[in-house]
Short mmCIF file of C-alpha atoms in Angstrom, two decimals:
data_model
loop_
_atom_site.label_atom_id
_atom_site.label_comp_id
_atom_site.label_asym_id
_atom_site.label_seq_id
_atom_site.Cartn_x
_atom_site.Cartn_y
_atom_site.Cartn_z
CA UNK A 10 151.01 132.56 134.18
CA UNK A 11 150.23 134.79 137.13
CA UNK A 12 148.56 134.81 140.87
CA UNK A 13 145.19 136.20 139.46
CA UNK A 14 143.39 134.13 136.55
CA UNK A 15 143.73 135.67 133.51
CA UNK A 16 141.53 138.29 131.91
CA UNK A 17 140.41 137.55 128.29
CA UNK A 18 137.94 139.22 125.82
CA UNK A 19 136.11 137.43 123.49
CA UNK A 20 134.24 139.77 120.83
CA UNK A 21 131.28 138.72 118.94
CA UNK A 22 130.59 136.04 121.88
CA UNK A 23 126.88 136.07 121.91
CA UNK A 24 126.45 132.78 119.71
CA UNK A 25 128.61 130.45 117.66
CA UNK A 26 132.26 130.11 117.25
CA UNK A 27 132.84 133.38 120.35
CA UNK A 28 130.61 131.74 122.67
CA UNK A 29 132.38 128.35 122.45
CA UNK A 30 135.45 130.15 122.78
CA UNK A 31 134.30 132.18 125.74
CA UNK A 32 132.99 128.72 127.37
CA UNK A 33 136.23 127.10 126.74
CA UNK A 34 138.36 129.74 128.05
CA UNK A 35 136.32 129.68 131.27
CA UNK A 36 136.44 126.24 131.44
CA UNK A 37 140.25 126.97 132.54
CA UNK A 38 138.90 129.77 135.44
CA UNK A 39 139.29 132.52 133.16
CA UNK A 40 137.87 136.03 133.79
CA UNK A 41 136.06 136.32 130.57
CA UNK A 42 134.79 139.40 128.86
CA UNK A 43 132.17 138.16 125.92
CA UNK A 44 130.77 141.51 123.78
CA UNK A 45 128.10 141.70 121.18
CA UNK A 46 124.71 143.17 120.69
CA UNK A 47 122.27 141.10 121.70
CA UNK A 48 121.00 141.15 125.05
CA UNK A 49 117.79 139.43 124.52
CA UNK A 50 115.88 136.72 122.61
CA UNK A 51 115.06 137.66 119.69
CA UNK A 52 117.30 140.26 118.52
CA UNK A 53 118.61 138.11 115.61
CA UNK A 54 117.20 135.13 114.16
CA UNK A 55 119.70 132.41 115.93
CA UNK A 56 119.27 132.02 119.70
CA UNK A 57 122.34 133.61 122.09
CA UNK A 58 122.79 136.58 124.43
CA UNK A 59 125.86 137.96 125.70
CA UNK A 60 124.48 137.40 129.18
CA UNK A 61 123.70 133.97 128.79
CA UNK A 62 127.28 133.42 127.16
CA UNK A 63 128.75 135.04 130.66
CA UNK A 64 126.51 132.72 132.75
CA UNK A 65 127.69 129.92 130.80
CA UNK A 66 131.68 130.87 131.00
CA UNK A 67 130.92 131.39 135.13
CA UNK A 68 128.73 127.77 134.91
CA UNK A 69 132.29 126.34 133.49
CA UNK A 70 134.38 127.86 136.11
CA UNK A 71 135.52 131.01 134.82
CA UNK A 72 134.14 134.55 135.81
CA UNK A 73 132.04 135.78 132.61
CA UNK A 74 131.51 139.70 132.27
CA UNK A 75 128.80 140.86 130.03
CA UNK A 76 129.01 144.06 127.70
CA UNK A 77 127.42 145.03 124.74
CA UNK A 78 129.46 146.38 122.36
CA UNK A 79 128.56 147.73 119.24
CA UNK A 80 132.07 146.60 117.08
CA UNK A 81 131.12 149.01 114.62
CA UNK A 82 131.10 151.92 116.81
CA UNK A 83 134.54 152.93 117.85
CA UNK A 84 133.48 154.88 120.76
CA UNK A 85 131.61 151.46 122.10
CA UNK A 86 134.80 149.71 121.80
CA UNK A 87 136.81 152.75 123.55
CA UNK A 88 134.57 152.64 126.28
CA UNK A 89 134.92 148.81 126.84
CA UNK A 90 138.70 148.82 127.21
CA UNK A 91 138.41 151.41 129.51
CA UNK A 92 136.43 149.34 131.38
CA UNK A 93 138.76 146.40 131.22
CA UNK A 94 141.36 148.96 132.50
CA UNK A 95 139.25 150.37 134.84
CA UNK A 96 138.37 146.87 136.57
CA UNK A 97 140.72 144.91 135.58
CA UNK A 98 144.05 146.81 135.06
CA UNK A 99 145.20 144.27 132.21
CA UNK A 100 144.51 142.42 129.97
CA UNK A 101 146.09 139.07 128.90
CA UNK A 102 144.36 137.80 125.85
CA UNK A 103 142.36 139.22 122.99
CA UNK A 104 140.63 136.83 121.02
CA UNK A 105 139.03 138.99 117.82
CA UNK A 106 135.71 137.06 116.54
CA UNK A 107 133.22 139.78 115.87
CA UNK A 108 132.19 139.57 112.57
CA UNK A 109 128.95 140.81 110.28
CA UNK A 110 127.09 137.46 109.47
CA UNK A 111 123.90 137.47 107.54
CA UNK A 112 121.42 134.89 107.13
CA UNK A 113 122.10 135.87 102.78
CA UNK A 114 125.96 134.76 102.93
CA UNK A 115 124.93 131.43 102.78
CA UNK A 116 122.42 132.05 99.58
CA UNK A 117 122.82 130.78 96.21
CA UNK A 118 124.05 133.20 93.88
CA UNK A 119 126.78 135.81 92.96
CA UNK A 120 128.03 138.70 95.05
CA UNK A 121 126.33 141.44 93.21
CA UNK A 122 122.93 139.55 93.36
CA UNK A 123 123.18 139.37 97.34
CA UNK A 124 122.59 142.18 99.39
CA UNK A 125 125.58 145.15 99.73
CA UNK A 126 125.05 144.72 103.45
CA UNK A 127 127.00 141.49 103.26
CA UNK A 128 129.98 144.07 102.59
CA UNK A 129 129.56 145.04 105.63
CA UNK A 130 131.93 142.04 107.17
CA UNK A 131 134.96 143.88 105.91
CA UNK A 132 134.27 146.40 108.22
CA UNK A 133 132.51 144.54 111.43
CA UNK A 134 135.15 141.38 110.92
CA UNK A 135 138.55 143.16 109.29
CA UNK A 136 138.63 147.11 110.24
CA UNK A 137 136.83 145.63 114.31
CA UNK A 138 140.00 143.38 114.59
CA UNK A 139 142.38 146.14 113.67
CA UNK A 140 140.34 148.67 115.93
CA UNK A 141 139.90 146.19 119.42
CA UNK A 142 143.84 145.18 118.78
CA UNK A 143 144.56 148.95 118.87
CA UNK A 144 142.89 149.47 121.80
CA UNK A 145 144.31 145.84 123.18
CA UNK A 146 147.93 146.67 122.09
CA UNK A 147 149.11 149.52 124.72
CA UNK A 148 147.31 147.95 127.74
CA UNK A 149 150.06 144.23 126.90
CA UNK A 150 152.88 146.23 125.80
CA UNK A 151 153.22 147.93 128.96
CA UNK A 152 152.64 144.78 131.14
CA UNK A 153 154.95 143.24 128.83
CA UNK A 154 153.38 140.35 127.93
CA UNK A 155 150.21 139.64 126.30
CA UNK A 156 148.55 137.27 123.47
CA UNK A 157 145.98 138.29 120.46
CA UNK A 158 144.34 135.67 118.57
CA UNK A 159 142.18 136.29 115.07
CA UNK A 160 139.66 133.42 114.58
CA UNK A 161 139.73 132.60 110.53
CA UNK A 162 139.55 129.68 108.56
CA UNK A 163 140.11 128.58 104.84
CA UNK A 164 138.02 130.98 103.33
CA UNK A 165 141.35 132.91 103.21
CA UNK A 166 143.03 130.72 100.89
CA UNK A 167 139.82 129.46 98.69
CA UNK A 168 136.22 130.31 97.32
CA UNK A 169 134.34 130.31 100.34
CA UNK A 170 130.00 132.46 100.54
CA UNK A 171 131.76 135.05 98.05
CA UNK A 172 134.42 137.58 98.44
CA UNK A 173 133.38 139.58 100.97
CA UNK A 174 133.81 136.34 103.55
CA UNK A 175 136.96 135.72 101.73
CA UNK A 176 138.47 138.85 102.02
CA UNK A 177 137.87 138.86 106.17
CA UNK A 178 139.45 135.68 106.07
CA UNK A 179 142.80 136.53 104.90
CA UNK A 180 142.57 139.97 106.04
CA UNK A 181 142.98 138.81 109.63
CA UNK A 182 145.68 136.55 108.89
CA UNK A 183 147.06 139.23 107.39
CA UNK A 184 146.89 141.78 110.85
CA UNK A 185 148.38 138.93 112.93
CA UNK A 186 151.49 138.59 110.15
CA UNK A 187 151.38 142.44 110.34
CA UNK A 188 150.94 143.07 113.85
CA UNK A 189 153.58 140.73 115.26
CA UNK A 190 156.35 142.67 113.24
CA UNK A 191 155.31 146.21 115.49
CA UNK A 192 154.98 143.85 118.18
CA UNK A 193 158.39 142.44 118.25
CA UNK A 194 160.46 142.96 121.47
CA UNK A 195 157.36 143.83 123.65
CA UNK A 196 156.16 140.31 124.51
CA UNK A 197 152.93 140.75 123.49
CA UNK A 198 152.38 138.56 120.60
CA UNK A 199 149.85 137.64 117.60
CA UNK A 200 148.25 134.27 115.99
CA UNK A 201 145.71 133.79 113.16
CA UNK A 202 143.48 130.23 114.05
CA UNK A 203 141.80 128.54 111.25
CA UNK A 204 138.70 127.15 113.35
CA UNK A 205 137.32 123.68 111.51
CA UNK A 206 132.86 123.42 110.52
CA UNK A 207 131.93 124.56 114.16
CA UNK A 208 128.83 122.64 115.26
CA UNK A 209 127.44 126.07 115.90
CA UNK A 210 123.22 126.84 115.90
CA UNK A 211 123.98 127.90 112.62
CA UNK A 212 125.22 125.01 111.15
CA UNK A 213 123.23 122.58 112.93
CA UNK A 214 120.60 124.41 110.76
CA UNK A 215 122.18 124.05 107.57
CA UNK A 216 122.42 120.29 108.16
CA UNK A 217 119.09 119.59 109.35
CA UNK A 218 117.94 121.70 106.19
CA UNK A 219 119.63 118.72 104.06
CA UNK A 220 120.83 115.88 106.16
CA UNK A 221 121.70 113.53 102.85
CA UNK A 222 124.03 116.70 101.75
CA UNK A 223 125.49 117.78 105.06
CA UNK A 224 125.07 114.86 107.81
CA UNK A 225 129.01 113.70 107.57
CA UNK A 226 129.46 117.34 109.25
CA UNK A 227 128.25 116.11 112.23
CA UNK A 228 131.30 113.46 112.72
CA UNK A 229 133.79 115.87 111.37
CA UNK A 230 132.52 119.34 112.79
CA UNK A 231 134.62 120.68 115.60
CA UNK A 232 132.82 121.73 118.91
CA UNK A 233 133.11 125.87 119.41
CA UNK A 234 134.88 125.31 122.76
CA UNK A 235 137.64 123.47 121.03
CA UNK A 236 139.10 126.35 120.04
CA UNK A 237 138.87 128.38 123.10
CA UNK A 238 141.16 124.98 124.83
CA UNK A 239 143.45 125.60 121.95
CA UNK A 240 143.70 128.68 122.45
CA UNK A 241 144.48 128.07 126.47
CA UNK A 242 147.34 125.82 125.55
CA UNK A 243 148.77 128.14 123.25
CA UNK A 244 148.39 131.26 126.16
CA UNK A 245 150.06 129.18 128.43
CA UNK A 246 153.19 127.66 125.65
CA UNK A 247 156.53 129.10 126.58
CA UNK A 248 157.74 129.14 122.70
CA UNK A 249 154.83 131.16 121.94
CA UNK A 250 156.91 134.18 120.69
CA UNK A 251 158.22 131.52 117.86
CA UNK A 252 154.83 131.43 116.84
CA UNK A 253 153.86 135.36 116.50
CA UNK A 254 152.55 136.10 113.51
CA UNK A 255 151.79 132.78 112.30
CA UNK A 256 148.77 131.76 110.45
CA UNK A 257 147.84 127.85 111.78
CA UNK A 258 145.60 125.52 111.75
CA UNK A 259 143.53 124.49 114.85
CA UNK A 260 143.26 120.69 114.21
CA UNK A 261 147.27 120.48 113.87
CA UNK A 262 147.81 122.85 117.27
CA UNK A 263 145.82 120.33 118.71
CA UNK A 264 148.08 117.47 117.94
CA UNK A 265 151.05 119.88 118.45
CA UNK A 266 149.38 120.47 122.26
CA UNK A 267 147.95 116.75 122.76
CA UNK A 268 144.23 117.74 122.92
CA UNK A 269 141.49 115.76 121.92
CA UNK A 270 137.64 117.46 121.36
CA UNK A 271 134.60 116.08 122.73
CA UNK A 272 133.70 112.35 123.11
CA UNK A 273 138.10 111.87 122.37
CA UNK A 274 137.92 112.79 118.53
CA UNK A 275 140.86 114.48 116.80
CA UNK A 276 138.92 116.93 114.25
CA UNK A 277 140.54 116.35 110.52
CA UNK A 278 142.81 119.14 109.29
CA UNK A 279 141.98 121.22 106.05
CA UNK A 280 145.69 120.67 105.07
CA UNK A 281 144.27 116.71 105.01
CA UNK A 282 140.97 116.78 103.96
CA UNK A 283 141.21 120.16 101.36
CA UNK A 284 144.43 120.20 100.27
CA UNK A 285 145.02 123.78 101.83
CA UNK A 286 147.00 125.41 103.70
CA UNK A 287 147.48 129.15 105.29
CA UNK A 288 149.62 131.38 103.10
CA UNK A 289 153.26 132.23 104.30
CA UNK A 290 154.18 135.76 104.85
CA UNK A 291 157.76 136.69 103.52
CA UNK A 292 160.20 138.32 105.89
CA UNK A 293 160.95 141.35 104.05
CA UNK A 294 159.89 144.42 105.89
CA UNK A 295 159.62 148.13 104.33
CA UNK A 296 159.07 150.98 107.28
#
């Protein structure tokens, strides 16, 4: 791609599906930013740090750059790109993760009988895409090239924790479809990755809490680096623009791009094993 490895952010990367990401990107020598807010154990109630996600992205190979980053705050996420800018003077891949995850999403019951705070991934998950691409989108456009990934999954399509989770879902498939059509004739351009069950802390929890309900997640579950190597491959694909705006499915770029996730398994597709598949977006365009 270049003579300097290529500088990434990962939001969100303290734990789970952004720190795999982070680690995977590394893997490839990447200069990684990972943001979040926890800088020590025990601000939440799952394990992960953003510095211990940048030691681990550095342990892989890459260069991993700490900062916490409040995604809620807009003046936390101004000052971060300016870093980037600052230090960096590009930036080559955006990979939007953050997200508002509470230990209730996964409770029984209906929306209203959860707490409102689980609302509260519309704005940390949806409005924190829109905001980090905004501050993403005039650093690529005037290098000219550039790539900005939303991590979603199924949800977007079907019932998945209630409708706040849905609605981030297909709200960032729905920025990528959006975004690609401003981004046209810049060469930056815009994807929307279903991830696969990550074998995150998280869900190792929920299947130790019921291993006769949830064990066949451990044979199926993708790996959280897997989708920071499919992400690599599709950095580095010259057809890439063909892509832009596309909603796809990480198991089926993985064929598409030959790779294989730990131990040489090839993760099952939703489109196989759910019958679902990302929605298309029509072509018409109103300005």
């Amino acid at each position: 791609m270049q003579d300097r490895p290529p500088v990434i952010l990962v939001t969100g990367a303290s734990r789970g599906a952004g720190r795999g990401v982070a680690i995977g990107l590394g893997s490839h020598g990447c200069t990684v930013y990972v943001t979040g807010r926890s800088e020590k154990a025990g601000d939440t109630s799952l394990p992960g740090t953003i510095y211990e996600t940048a030691e681990a992205v550095t342990a892989a190979g890459g260069k991993g750059i700490a900062v916490r980053c409040d995604h809620a705050k807009d003046d936390d996420v101004e000052a971060l790109f300016d870093q980037i800018r600052r230090e960096q003077g590009r930036l080559d891949l955006l990979v939007n993760n953050a997200a508002a995850i509470y230990d209730e999403l996964t409770a029984a019951g209906n929306f209203w009988e959860k707490p409102l705070k689980l609302a509260d991934i519309i704005n940390v998950g949806i409005r924190s895409s829109y905001v980090a691409s905004w501050f993403a989108a005039p650093l690529m456009v005037e290098q000219g090239k550039g790539l900005i990934v939303f991590t979603s999954g199924s949800g977007a399509v079907h019932y998945v924790y209630g409708p706040g989770y849905g609605a981030h879902k297909a709200g960032v498939d729905k920025l990528a479809a959006d975004m690609a059509v401003d981004f046209r004739g810049t060469g930056v351009n815009t994807l929307s990755v279903w991830m696969g069950a990550l074998l995150t802390d998280r869900l190792k929890m929920v299947i130790a809490s019921d291993v006769e309900k949830y064990g066949y997640l451990n044979d199926s579950a993708e790996t959280p680096e897997f989708t920071g190597h499919i992400i690599w491959a599709a950095l580095n694909d010259p057809d890439i623009a063909a892509l832009s705006g596309q909603t796809l499915i990480g198991a089926e770029m993985a064929v598409t791009y030959g790779l294989l996730d730990e131990g040489g398994r090839q993760p099952p597709s939703y489109r196989d094993t759910a019958g679902v598949e990302p929605r298309v977006q029509y072509p018409r365009i109103i300005r």
